[in-house]
Structures are given as C-alpha cells and as structure tokens.
C-alpha cells in the first residue's frame, strides 16, 4: 500500500495505490470534517464506509467518482485482493476552509453539493457517477507519470484542476437535466411572489430562501427561464401594472407610482419613459 498526501491551495489530495497476492484490508480516517470527491481508477477494489452502526458497501468501484462529506467518526475500509486492486485519488477540502477556496471553487461545492456543505450525519453521500473516458485518462495518468520534484507537482496541480472541472461539468449537466421540471415549478413560485408583492418585494436572499435556492442559482435560472434578471422582471411588471392603472383611470400618476413601489416620482417617470417611449403623464 502506498499513500501520498499532496497539498494544492486548500485542497488535500490523497493518492492511494495497492495490489496484493492475497486479501488485505486497509482502513483510513480523516482527522476533521471534510467534503471530498473520490476518483477510482482501473483497479476495482471493494469499499466499505462505516460510521456508528451504519455501513455503506461498494462492490464495483472501477471508474467511479463519488462525492461525500465525512467527519472524524467515519472509517473508509478498502479490501484489496488479487483481482481487485486499489487506485484511488481523493480530492478533499476541510469544511471550515470551503469559503477560502480560490477561483470561486467554493461556490461550486455549495451550489452543486449542497447536501455535503450542510451535512446531517457523520457521513453524507453526494452525487456519484462513472467517469467519462477523459476523466479516466486523467486518473490513470496520475499512476503512470514519470515526473519528479517540482515538475511532478505542477503536473498534479494541472490534472487535479482538469479532473474537478470535468466532475463539476458533468454534475451540472446531470442535475440540470434531472431537475428541470422541479426547478420550473420553483421559479414560477418566485415569479408569483414578485407579482404579489410589487409594492414591497422581497430581497434576493429572501426570495431565494422562499423557494429553496441559493442566490447564485436563482439569478442564473430565473434569467434562463424568463429571459431577464429577477429585478428587471420586477421592474417590467411594476411599470406594466402602473400603465394599466393610469390608462384605465384607476389612479393618478403619483398614486400609480406609489402602488407599484416607487417613492420617487421622477425615478418612476424616467423608468416608465425608458420602457414605453413616453412619460406616464402623456397617457390619454
């Protein structure tokens, strides 16, 4: 059994490799809570995850990418046998360091692995899937490269970045495809909340919380569905409502501005003119 630890930014990379002429069992722990993704190479080792009285078994790991949260009470046990050797890369970050990851990588974990960032048990299994050929090639290269010293570290750094990019890219595609109907329902709910509260709309964070999204996902998916950002949609609906109130003689310009949430009459008039091409006082 060989086990190497590589530190890249706030990631700890655990590279494990083992083969044996007989059955051998090897166990490892993490010394504090982590969020991680394990990538299993061409070996097909058995894995048992043990925590408390619970246990999760994996009998087929070849090509598997497995995301998880684990604290110090979780034991990862690999059973190596003549036909089932171990080739595994674990990319882990301490839960306490998640927000410090560079290049907005922490946001990816929070957006796509939300159940791991807010765990409800000692071990929480996140999304898993079998790797694409490109990902398998990257993992295999870890165990076959002949570099050394600083060149080897540079190689590892580039490969980890590529591997995580593929992982999150595939995960985003799978989650988008699987959740389209549910997301559409939630986004319609967000739209309805805005329409019901034109005068005093919720903040972006309040609206996100109301539909179970984070703000990044809300902004991205609202625009994808409705074609405009959240508050541009709100502004358009406010102005359309005000136009109707004035044109149907249900309110004066000043009253219409107040009813749709504008405190400043000049701001209302300017926004109205920009949208419709004429000022509200010109409606006949």
PDB file of C-alpha atoms in Angstrom:
ATOM      1  CA  UNK A   1       0.000   0.000   0.000  1.00  0.00           C
ATOM      2  CA  UNK A   2       1.289   3.445  -0.916  1.00  0.00           C
ATOM      3  CA  UNK A   3      -0.465   6.553   0.343  1.00  0.00           C
ATOM      4  CA  UNK A   4       0.695  10.060  -0.575  1.00  0.00           C
ATOM      5  CA  UNK A   5      -0.714  13.409   0.547  1.00  0.00           C
ATOM      6  CA  UNK A   6      -0.378  16.389  -1.770  1.00  0.00           C
ATOM      7  CA  UNK A   7      -1.381  19.916  -0.736  1.00  0.00           C
ATOM      8  CA  UNK A   8      -2.672  22.177  -3.511  1.00  0.00           C
ATOM      9  CA  UNK A   9      -4.104  25.503  -2.306  1.00  0.00           C
ATOM     10  CA  UNK A  10      -6.695  24.475   0.319  1.00  0.00           C
ATOM     11  CA  UNK A  11      -7.174  21.019  -1.192  1.00  0.00           C
ATOM     12  CA  UNK A  12      -5.575  17.910   0.230  1.00  0.00           C
ATOM     13  CA  UNK A  13      -5.044  15.261  -2.434  1.00  0.00           C
ATOM     14  CA  UNK A  14      -4.833  11.687  -1.173  1.00  0.00           C
ATOM     15  CA  UNK A  15      -3.331   9.301  -3.731  1.00  0.00           C
ATOM     16  CA  UNK A  16      -3.682   5.618  -2.791  1.00  0.00           C
ATOM     17  CA  UNK A  17      -2.419   2.575  -4.646  1.00  0.00           C
ATOM     18  CA  UNK A  18      -2.240  -1.075  -3.606  1.00  0.00           C
ATOM     19  CA  UNK A  19      -2.217  -4.571  -5.049  1.00  0.00           C
ATOM     20  CA  UNK A  20      -1.776  -7.863  -3.271  1.00  0.00           C
ATOM     21  CA  UNK A  21      -1.446 -11.586  -3.914  1.00  0.00           C
ATOM     22  CA  UNK A  22      -3.807 -12.170  -1.002  1.00  0.00           C
ATOM     23  CA  UNK A  23      -6.786 -10.435   0.579  1.00  0.00           C
ATOM     24  CA  UNK A  24      -5.781  -7.406   2.638  1.00  0.00           C
ATOM     25  CA  UNK A  25      -7.869  -4.820   4.441  1.00  0.00           C
ATOM     26  CA  UNK A  26      -6.745  -1.224   4.903  1.00  0.00           C
ATOM     27  CA  UNK A  27      -8.685   1.474   6.739  1.00  0.00           C
ATOM     28  CA  UNK A  28      -8.257   5.235   6.947  1.00  0.00           C
ATOM     29  CA  UNK A  29      -9.906   8.219   8.639  1.00  0.00           C
ATOM     30  CA  UNK A  30      -9.927  11.991   8.276  1.00  0.00           C
ATOM     31  CA  UNK A  31      -8.964  13.986  11.346  1.00  0.00           C
ATOM     32  CA  UNK A  32     -11.672  16.655  10.889  1.00  0.00           C
ATOM     33  CA  UNK A  33     -14.820  17.214   8.804  1.00  0.00           C
ATOM     34  CA  UNK A  34     -14.148  17.304   5.059  1.00  0.00           C
ATOM     35  CA  UNK A  35     -16.005  17.494   1.758  1.00  0.00           C
ATOM     36  CA  UNK A  36     -14.389  15.329  -0.880  1.00  0.00           C
ATOM     37  CA  UNK A  37     -14.616  13.594  -4.219  1.00  0.00           C
ATOM     38  CA  UNK A  38     -13.013  10.171  -4.689  1.00  0.00           C
ATOM     39  CA  UNK A  39     -11.973   9.019  -8.154  1.00  0.00           C
ATOM     40  CA  UNK A  40     -11.321   5.294  -8.619  1.00  0.00           C
ATOM     41  CA  UNK A  41      -9.005   4.232 -11.413  1.00  0.00           C
ATOM     42  CA  UNK A  42      -8.539   0.972 -13.256  1.00  0.00           C
ATOM     43  CA  UNK A  43      -8.475  -1.104 -10.086  1.00  0.00           C
ATOM     44  CA  UNK A  44     -11.772  -2.483  -8.776  1.00  0.00           C
ATOM     45  CA  UNK A  45     -11.273  -2.516  -5.026  1.00  0.00           C
ATOM     46  CA  UNK A  46     -14.145  -3.117  -2.587  1.00  0.00           C
ATOM     47  CA  UNK A  47     -15.052  -0.196  -0.338  1.00  0.00           C
ATOM     48  CA  UNK A  48     -16.941  -0.149   2.957  1.00  0.00           C
ATOM     49  CA  UNK A  49     -17.843   3.139   4.635  1.00  0.00           C
ATOM     50  CA  UNK A  50     -18.518   2.649   8.358  1.00  0.00           C
ATOM     51  CA  UNK A  51     -19.944   5.204  10.791  1.00  0.00           C
ATOM     52  CA  UNK A  52     -21.675   4.371  14.065  1.00  0.00           C
ATOM     53  CA  UNK A  53     -23.845   1.324  13.457  1.00  0.00           C
ATOM     54  CA  UNK A  54     -24.243   2.155   9.774  1.00  0.00           C
ATOM     55  CA  UNK A  55     -22.297   0.837   6.807  1.00  0.00           C
ATOM     56  CA  UNK A  56     -22.359   1.527   3.060  1.00  0.00           C
ATOM     57  CA  UNK A  57     -20.706  -1.010   0.737  1.00  0.00           C
ATOM     58  CA  UNK A  58     -19.400  -0.577  -2.797  1.00  0.00           C
ATOM     59  CA  UNK A  59     -18.550  -3.775  -4.657  1.00  0.00           C
ATOM     60  CA  UNK A  60     -17.826  -2.194  -8.036  1.00  0.00           C
ATOM     61  CA  UNK A  61     -15.641   0.895  -7.895  1.00  0.00           C
ATOM     62  CA  UNK A  62     -13.750   0.858 -11.208  1.00  0.00           C
ATOM     63  CA  UNK A  63     -14.272   4.232 -12.871  1.00  0.00           C
ATOM     64  CA  UNK A  64     -16.439   5.542 -10.025  1.00  0.00           C
ATOM     65  CA  UNK A  65     -16.441   9.189  -8.944  1.00  0.00           C
ATOM     66  CA  UNK A  66     -18.017   9.526  -5.506  1.00  0.00           C
ATOM     67  CA  UNK A  67     -18.652  12.761  -3.608  1.00  0.00           C
ATOM     68  CA  UNK A  68     -19.145  12.709   0.149  1.00  0.00           C
ATOM     69  CA  UNK A  69     -18.968  14.502   3.466  1.00  0.00           C
ATOM     70  CA  UNK A  70     -17.220  12.746   6.358  1.00  0.00           C
ATOM     71  CA  UNK A  71     -16.108  13.659   9.847  1.00  0.00           C
ATOM     72  CA  UNK A  72     -13.545  12.004  12.113  1.00  0.00           C
ATOM     73  CA  UNK A  73     -16.007   9.268  13.150  1.00  0.00           C
ATOM     74  CA  UNK A  74     -16.122   7.733   9.651  1.00  0.00           C
ATOM     75  CA  UNK A  75     -13.925   4.799   8.652  1.00  0.00           C
ATOM     76  CA  UNK A  76     -13.132   4.071   5.000  1.00  0.00           C
ATOM     77  CA  UNK A  77     -12.153   0.439   4.565  1.00  0.00           C
ATOM     78  CA  UNK A  78     -10.673  -0.909   1.326  1.00  0.00           C
ATOM     79  CA  UNK A  79     -10.434  -4.635   0.733  1.00  0.00           C
ATOM     80  CA  UNK A  80      -7.641  -5.399  -1.735  1.00  0.00           C
ATOM     81  CA  UNK A  81      -7.452  -8.806  -3.405  1.00  0.00           C
ATOM     82  CA  UNK A  82      -5.535 -10.316  -6.359  1.00  0.00           C
ATOM     83  CA  UNK A  83      -8.207  -9.304  -8.864  1.00  0.00           C
ATOM     84  CA  UNK A  84      -9.337  -6.149  -7.091  1.00  0.00           C
ATOM     85  CA  UNK A  85      -6.501  -3.665  -6.627  1.00  0.00           C
ATOM     86  CA  UNK A  86      -6.683  -0.090  -5.409  1.00  0.00           C
ATOM     87  CA  UNK A  87      -6.060   3.022  -7.480  1.00  0.00           C
ATOM     88  CA  UNK A  88      -7.789   5.991  -5.923  1.00  0.00           C
ATOM     89  CA  UNK A  89      -7.469   9.774  -5.818  1.00  0.00           C
ATOM     90  CA  UNK A  90      -9.376  11.685  -3.136  1.00  0.00           C
ATOM     91  CA  UNK A  91      -9.652  15.446  -3.557  1.00  0.00           C
ATOM     92  CA  UNK A  92     -10.689  16.847  -0.179  1.00  0.00           C
ATOM     93  CA  UNK A  93     -11.111  20.203   1.488  1.00  0.00           C
ATOM     94  CA  UNK A  94     -11.827  20.920   5.125  1.00  0.00           C
ATOM     95  CA  UNK A  95     -15.395  22.079   5.605  1.00  0.00           C
ATOM     96  CA  UNK A  96     -14.046  25.040   7.552  1.00  0.00           C
ATOM     97  CA  UNK A  97     -11.894  26.081   4.555  1.00  0.00           C
ATOM     98  CA  UNK A  98     -14.590  25.819   1.894  1.00  0.00           C
ATOM     99  CA  UNK A  99     -15.191  29.553   1.552  1.00  0.00           C
ATOM    100  CA  UNK A 100     -11.457  30.177   1.159  1.00  0.00           C
ATOM    101  CA  UNK A 101     -11.030  28.091  -1.991  1.00  0.00           C
ATOM    102  CA  UNK A 102      -9.713  30.163  -4.936  1.00  0.00           C
ATOM    103  CA  UNK A 103     -11.410  30.877  -8.273  1.00  0.00           C
ATOM    104  CA  UNK A 104     -14.922  30.532  -6.798  1.00  0.00           C
ATOM    105  CA  UNK A 105     -14.413  26.781  -6.372  1.00  0.00           C
ATOM    106  CA  UNK A 106     -16.165  27.010  -3.016  1.00  0.00           C
ATOM    107  CA  UNK A 107     -19.274  28.282  -4.809  1.00  0.00           C
ATOM    108  CA  UNK A 108     -19.293  25.167  -6.981  1.00  0.00           C
ATOM    109  CA  UNK A 109     -19.272  22.947  -3.914  1.00  0.00           C
ATOM    110  CA  UNK A 110     -22.059  24.982  -2.301  1.00  0.00           C
ATOM    111  CA  UNK A 111     -24.186  25.086  -5.466  1.00  0.00           C
ATOM    112  CA  UNK A 112     -23.769  21.505  -6.697  1.00  0.00           C
ATOM    113  CA  UNK A 113     -23.006  19.619  -3.473  1.00  0.00           C
ATOM    114  CA  UNK A 114     -25.301  21.479  -1.102  1.00  0.00           C
ATOM    115  CA  UNK A 115     -26.195  18.370   0.938  1.00  0.00           C
ATOM    116  CA  UNK A 116     -22.487  17.886   1.735  1.00  0.00           C
ATOM    117  CA  UNK A 117     -21.897  21.505   2.738  1.00  0.00           C
ATOM    118  CA  UNK A 118     -24.807  21.269   5.203  1.00  0.00           C
ATOM    119  CA  UNK A 119     -24.461  17.672   6.454  1.00  0.00           C
ATOM    120  CA  UNK A 120     -26.979  15.945   8.698  1.00  0.00           C
ATOM    121  CA  UNK A 121     -24.912  12.898   9.673  1.00  0.00           C
ATOM    122  CA  UNK A 122     -21.324  11.796  10.231  1.00  0.00           C
ATOM    123  CA  UNK A 123     -21.251  10.566   6.613  1.00  0.00           C
ATOM    124  CA  UNK A 124     -23.344  12.003   3.797  1.00  0.00           C
ATOM    125  CA  UNK A 125     -23.062  10.615   0.302  1.00  0.00           C
ATOM    126  CA  UNK A 126     -23.427  13.108  -2.514  1.00  0.00           C
ATOM    127  CA  UNK A 127     -23.817  12.568  -6.252  1.00  0.00           C
ATOM    128  CA  UNK A 128     -21.821   9.773  -7.833  1.00  0.00           C
ATOM    129  CA  UNK A 129     -21.411   8.550 -11.396  1.00  0.00           C
ATOM    130  CA  UNK A 130     -18.999   6.605 -13.552  1.00  0.00           C
ATOM    131  CA  UNK A 131     -16.373   8.807 -15.113  1.00  0.00           C
ATOM    132  CA  UNK A 132     -16.147   9.861 -18.729  1.00  0.00           C
ATOM    133  CA  UNK A 133     -13.193   8.494 -20.760  1.00  0.00           C
ATOM    134  CA  UNK A 134     -11.450  11.878 -20.388  1.00  0.00           C
ATOM    135  CA  UNK A 135     -11.692  11.658 -16.604  1.00  0.00           C
ATOM    136  CA  UNK A 136     -10.441   8.070 -16.567  1.00  0.00           C
ATOM    137  CA  UNK A 137      -7.415   9.114 -18.629  1.00  0.00           C
ATOM    138  CA  UNK A 138      -6.561  11.834 -16.101  1.00  0.00           C
ATOM    139  CA  UNK A 139      -6.782   9.400 -13.188  1.00  0.00           C
ATOM    140  CA  UNK A 140      -4.681   6.794 -14.995  1.00  0.00           C
ATOM    141  CA  UNK A 141      -2.048   9.445 -15.734  1.00  0.00           C
ATOM    142  CA  UNK A 142      -1.618  10.019 -12.005  1.00  0.00           C
ATOM    143  CA  UNK A 143      -0.420   6.473 -11.562  1.00  0.00           C
ATOM    144  CA  UNK A 144       1.711   6.226 -14.710  1.00  0.00           C
ATOM    145  CA  UNK A 145       3.582   9.544 -14.931  1.00  0.00           C
ATOM    146  CA  UNK A 146       7.376   9.566 -14.641  1.00  0.00           C
ATOM    147  CA  UNK A 147       7.848  13.174 -13.491  1.00  0.00           C
ATOM    148  CA  UNK A 148       9.612  14.132 -10.267  1.00  0.00           C
ATOM    149  CA  UNK A 149      10.139  17.107  -7.996  1.00  0.00           C
ATOM    150  CA  UNK A 150       8.599  20.450  -8.943  1.00  0.00           C
ATOM    151  CA  UNK A 151       7.617  19.181 -12.390  1.00  0.00           C
ATOM    152  CA  UNK A 152       5.595  16.381 -10.817  1.00  0.00           C
ATOM    153  CA  UNK A 153       3.808  18.854  -8.531  1.00  0.00           C
ATOM    154  CA  UNK A 154       2.997  21.111 -11.490  1.00  0.00           C
ATOM    155  CA  UNK A 155       1.624  18.095 -13.344  1.00  0.00           C
ATOM    156  CA  UNK A 156      -0.507  17.032 -10.382  1.00  0.00           C
ATOM    157  CA  UNK A 157      -1.848  20.586  -9.955  1.00  0.00           C
ATOM    158  CA  UNK A 158      -2.941  20.814 -13.600  1.00  0.00           C
ATOM    159  CA  UNK A 159      -4.515  17.355 -13.565  1.00  0.00           C
ATOM    160  CA  UNK A 160      -6.494  17.993 -10.391  1.00  0.00           C
ATOM    161  CA  UNK A 161      -7.876  21.215 -11.871  1.00  0.00           C
ATOM    162  CA  UNK A 162      -8.891  19.351 -15.037  1.00  0.00           C
ATOM    163  CA  UNK A 163     -10.394  16.470 -13.075  1.00  0.00           C
ATOM    164  CA  UNK A 164     -12.529  18.742 -10.884  1.00  0.00           C
ATOM    165  CA  UNK A 165     -13.609  20.748 -13.934  1.00  0.00           C
ATOM    166  CA  UNK A 166     -14.844  17.563 -15.621  1.00  0.00           C
ATOM    167  CA  UNK A 167     -16.534  16.386 -12.424  1.00  0.00           C
ATOM    168  CA  UNK A 168     -18.463  19.590 -11.800  1.00  0.00           C
ATOM    169  CA  UNK A 169     -19.225  19.966 -15.501  1.00  0.00           C
ATOM    170  CA  UNK A 170     -20.765  16.503 -15.669  1.00  0.00           C
ATOM    171  CA  UNK A 171     -22.567  17.046 -12.376  1.00  0.00           C
ATOM    172  CA  UNK A 172     -24.078  20.325 -13.569  1.00  0.00           C
ATOM    173  CA  UNK A 173     -25.327  18.693 -16.777  1.00  0.00           C
ATOM    174  CA  UNK A 174     -26.859  15.762 -14.906  1.00  0.00           C
ATOM    175  CA  UNK A 175     -28.516  17.930 -12.271  1.00  0.00           C
ATOM    176  CA  UNK A 176     -29.862  20.361 -14.843  1.00  0.00           C
ATOM    177  CA  UNK A 177     -31.419  17.562 -16.855  1.00  0.00           C
ATOM    178  CA  UNK A 178     -32.831  15.772 -13.823  1.00  0.00           C
ATOM    179  CA  UNK A 179     -34.312  18.815 -12.128  1.00  0.00           C
ATOM    180  CA  UNK A 180     -35.808  20.896 -14.941  1.00  0.00           C
ATOM    181  CA  UNK A 181     -39.482  20.234 -14.040  1.00  0.00           C
ATOM    182  CA  UNK A 182     -38.918  20.852 -10.319  1.00  0.00           C
ATOM    183  CA  UNK A 183     -36.912  23.978 -10.973  1.00  0.00           C
ATOM    184  CA  UNK A 184     -39.556  25.350 -13.314  1.00  0.00           C
ATOM    185  CA  UNK A 185     -42.137  24.975 -10.543  1.00  0.00           C
ATOM    186  CA  UNK A 186     -39.884  26.741  -8.040  1.00  0.00           C
ATOM    187  CA  UNK A 187     -39.107  29.565 -10.460  1.00  0.00           C
ATOM    188  CA  UNK A 188     -42.795  30.048 -11.193  1.00  0.00           C
ATOM    189  CA  UNK A 189     -43.282  30.338  -7.442  1.00  0.00           C
ATOM    190  CA  UNK A 190     -40.578  33.038  -7.320  1.00  0.00           C
ATOM    191  CA  UNK A 191     -42.329  34.896 -10.119  1.00  0.00           C
ATOM    192  CA  UNK A 192     -45.675  34.701  -8.299  1.00  0.00           C
ATOM    193  CA  UNK A 193     -44.104  36.026  -5.091  1.00  0.00           C
ATOM    194  CA  UNK A 194     -42.786  39.033  -7.006  1.00  0.00           C
ATOM    195  CA  UNK A 195     -46.159  39.695  -8.660  1.00  0.00           C
ATOM    196  CA  UNK A 196     -47.945  39.520  -5.325  1.00  0.00           C
ATOM    197  CA  UNK A 197     -45.526  41.983  -3.732  1.00  0.00           C
ATOM    198  CA  UNK A 198     -44.897  44.654  -6.350  1.00  0.00           C
ATOM    199  CA  UNK A 199     -45.088  47.463  -3.804  1.00  0.00           C
ATOM    200  CA  UNK A 200     -42.804  45.818  -1.230  1.00  0.00           C
ATOM    201  CA  UNK A 201     -40.876  42.966  -2.914  1.00  0.00           C
ATOM    202  CA  UNK A 202     -38.589  40.590  -1.012  1.00  0.00           C
ATOM    203  CA  UNK A 203     -34.821  40.918  -1.262  1.00  0.00           C
ATOM    204  CA  UNK A 204     -32.933  38.497  -3.475  1.00  0.00           C
ATOM    205  CA  UNK A 205     -31.819  36.467  -0.457  1.00  0.00           C
ATOM    206  CA  UNK A 206     -35.381  36.355   0.941  1.00  0.00           C
ATOM    207  CA  UNK A 207     -36.765  35.251  -2.422  1.00  0.00           C
ATOM    208  CA  UNK A 208     -34.058  32.575  -2.739  1.00  0.00           C
ATOM    209  CA  UNK A 209     -34.861  31.223   0.710  1.00  0.00           C
ATOM    210  CA  UNK A 210     -38.589  31.140  -0.061  1.00  0.00           C
ATOM    211  CA  UNK A 211     -38.083  28.736  -2.980  1.00  0.00           C
ATOM    212  CA  UNK A 212     -35.170  26.728  -1.560  1.00  0.00           C
ATOM    213  CA  UNK A 213     -32.448  28.077  -3.879  1.00  0.00           C
ATOM    214  CA  UNK A 214     -29.242  29.950  -3.183  1.00  0.00           C
ATOM    215  CA  UNK A 215     -28.956  33.400  -4.756  1.00  0.00           C
ATOM    216  CA  UNK A 216     -26.491  32.307  -7.444  1.00  0.00           C
ATOM    217  CA  UNK A 217     -28.803  29.597  -8.725  1.00  0.00           C
ATOM    218  CA  UNK A 218     -31.869  31.850  -8.538  1.00  0.00           C
ATOM    219  CA  UNK A 219     -30.238  34.596 -10.609  1.00  0.00           C
ATOM    220  CA  UNK A 220     -28.916  32.162 -13.209  1.00  0.00           C
ATOM    221  CA  UNK A 221     -32.018  30.011 -13.637  1.00  0.00           C
ATOM    222  CA  UNK A 222     -34.575  32.825 -13.389  1.00  0.00           C
ATOM    223  CA  UNK A 223     -32.895  34.593 -16.295  1.00  0.00           C
ATOM    224  CA  UNK A 224     -32.676  31.319 -18.271  1.00  0.00           C
ATOM    225  CA  UNK A 225     -36.426  30.710 -17.878  1.00  0.00           C
ATOM    226  CA  UNK A 226     -37.852  34.240 -18.086  1.00  0.00           C
ATOM    227  CA  UNK A 227     -35.210  35.933 -20.231  1.00  0.00           C
ATOM    228  CA  UNK A 228     -34.374  38.789 -17.843  1.00  0.00           C
ATOM    229  CA  UNK A 229     -32.763  39.123 -14.388  1.00  0.00           C
ATOM    230  CA  UNK A 230     -35.008  38.931 -11.331  1.00  0.00           C
ATOM    231  CA  UNK A 231     -35.285  42.644 -10.637  1.00  0.00           C
ATOM    232  CA  UNK A 232     -35.536  43.607 -14.294  1.00  0.00           C
ATOM    233  CA  UNK A 233     -38.567  41.320 -14.422  1.00  0.00           C
ATOM    234  CA  UNK A 234     -39.891  43.013 -11.277  1.00  0.00           C
ATOM    235  CA  UNK A 235     -39.384  46.466 -12.777  1.00  0.00           C
ATOM    236  CA  UNK A 236     -41.134  45.486 -16.022  1.00  0.00           C
ATOM    237  CA  UNK A 237     -44.136  44.157 -14.104  1.00  0.00           C
ATOM    238  CA  UNK A 238     -44.287  47.238 -11.890  1.00  0.00           C
ATOM    239  CA  UNK A 239     -44.323  49.541 -14.900  1.00  0.00           C
ATOM    240  CA  UNK A 240     -46.870  47.423 -16.774  1.00  0.00           C
ATOM    241  CA  UNK A 241     -49.150  47.484 -13.733  1.00  0.00           C
ATOM    242  CA  UNK A 242     -48.746  51.237 -13.383  1.00  0.00           C
ATOM    243  CA  UNK A 243     -49.527  51.723 -17.086  1.00  0.00           C
ATOM    244  CA  UNK A 244     -52.771  49.808 -16.659  1.00  0.00           C
ATOM    245  CA  UNK A 245     -53.776  51.778 -13.549  1.00  0.00           C
ATOM    246  CA  UNK A 246     -53.227  55.116 -15.294  1.00  0.00           C
ATOM    247  CA  UNK A 247     -54.722  54.205 -18.682  1.00  0.00           C
ATOM    248  CA  UNK A 248     -57.867  52.797 -17.071  1.00  0.00           C
ATOM    249  CA  UNK A 249     -58.219  55.926 -14.883  1.00  0.00           C
ATOM    250  CA  UNK A 250     -57.906  53.875 -11.685  1.00  0.00           C
ATOM    251  CA  UNK A 251     -55.069  56.029 -10.338  1.00  0.00           C
ATOM    252  CA  UNK A 252     -53.228  59.282 -10.946  1.00  0.00           C
ATOM    253  CA  UNK A 253     -49.580  59.144 -11.986  1.00  0.00           C
ATOM    254  CA  UNK A 254     -48.497  59.798  -8.408  1.00  0.00           C
ATOM    255  CA  UNK A 255     -50.860  57.139  -6.996  1.00  0.00           C
ATOM    256  CA  UNK A 256     -49.783  54.559  -9.590  1.00  0.00           C
ATOM    257  CA  UNK A 257     -46.124  55.162  -8.760  1.00  0.00           C
ATOM    258  CA  UNK A 258     -46.805  54.584  -5.056  1.00  0.00           C
ATOM    259  CA  UNK A 259     -48.913  51.488  -5.655  1.00  0.00           C
ATOM    260  CA  UNK A 260     -46.133  49.727  -7.567  1.00  0.00           C
ATOM    261  CA  UNK A 261     -43.431  50.647  -5.066  1.00  0.00           C
ATOM    262  CA  UNK A 262     -41.797  53.832  -6.375  1.00  0.00           C
ATOM    263  CA  UNK A 263     -41.066  56.501  -3.753  1.00  0.00           C
ATOM    264  CA  UNK A 264     -39.647  58.962  -6.267  1.00  0.00           C
ATOM    265  CA  UNK A 265     -41.988  60.291  -8.941  1.00  0.00           C
ATOM    266  CA  UNK A 266     -39.076  61.362 -11.148  1.00  0.00           C
ATOM    267  CA  UNK A 267     -37.476  57.893 -10.960  1.00  0.00           C
ATOM    268  CA  UNK A 268     -40.833  56.352 -11.858  1.00  0.00           C
ATOM    269  CA  UNK A 269     -41.345  58.726 -14.777  1.00  0.00           C
ATOM    270  CA  UNK A 270     -37.839  58.128 -16.152  1.00  0.00           C
ATOM    271  CA  UNK A 271     -38.147  54.319 -15.904  1.00  0.00           C
ATOM    272  CA  UNK A 272     -41.615  54.483 -17.487  1.00  0.00           C
ATOM    273  CA  UNK A 273     -40.356  56.599 -20.403  1.00  0.00           C
ATOM    274  CA  UNK A 274     -37.407  54.266 -20.957  1.00  0.00           C
ATOM    275  CA  UNK A 275     -39.711  51.258 -21.185  1.00  0.00           C
ATOM    276  CA  UNK A 276     -42.661  52.668 -23.148  1.00  0.00           C
ATOM    277  CA  UNK A 277     -41.111  55.580 -25.052  1.00  0.00           C
ATOM    278  CA  UNK A 278     -43.323  58.241 -23.462  1.00  0.00           C
ATOM    279  CA  UNK A 279     -43.943  59.588 -19.988  1.00  0.00           C
ATOM    280  CA  UNK A 280     -46.883  58.466 -17.821  1.00  0.00           C
ATOM    281  CA  UNK A 281     -48.338  61.991 -17.936  1.00  0.00           C
ATOM    282  CA  UNK A 282     -48.736  61.569 -21.713  1.00  0.00           C
ATOM    283  CA  UNK A 283     -51.204  58.680 -21.391  1.00  0.00           C
ATOM    284  CA  UNK A 284     -54.657  59.698 -22.624  1.00  0.00           C
TER     285      UNK A 284
END
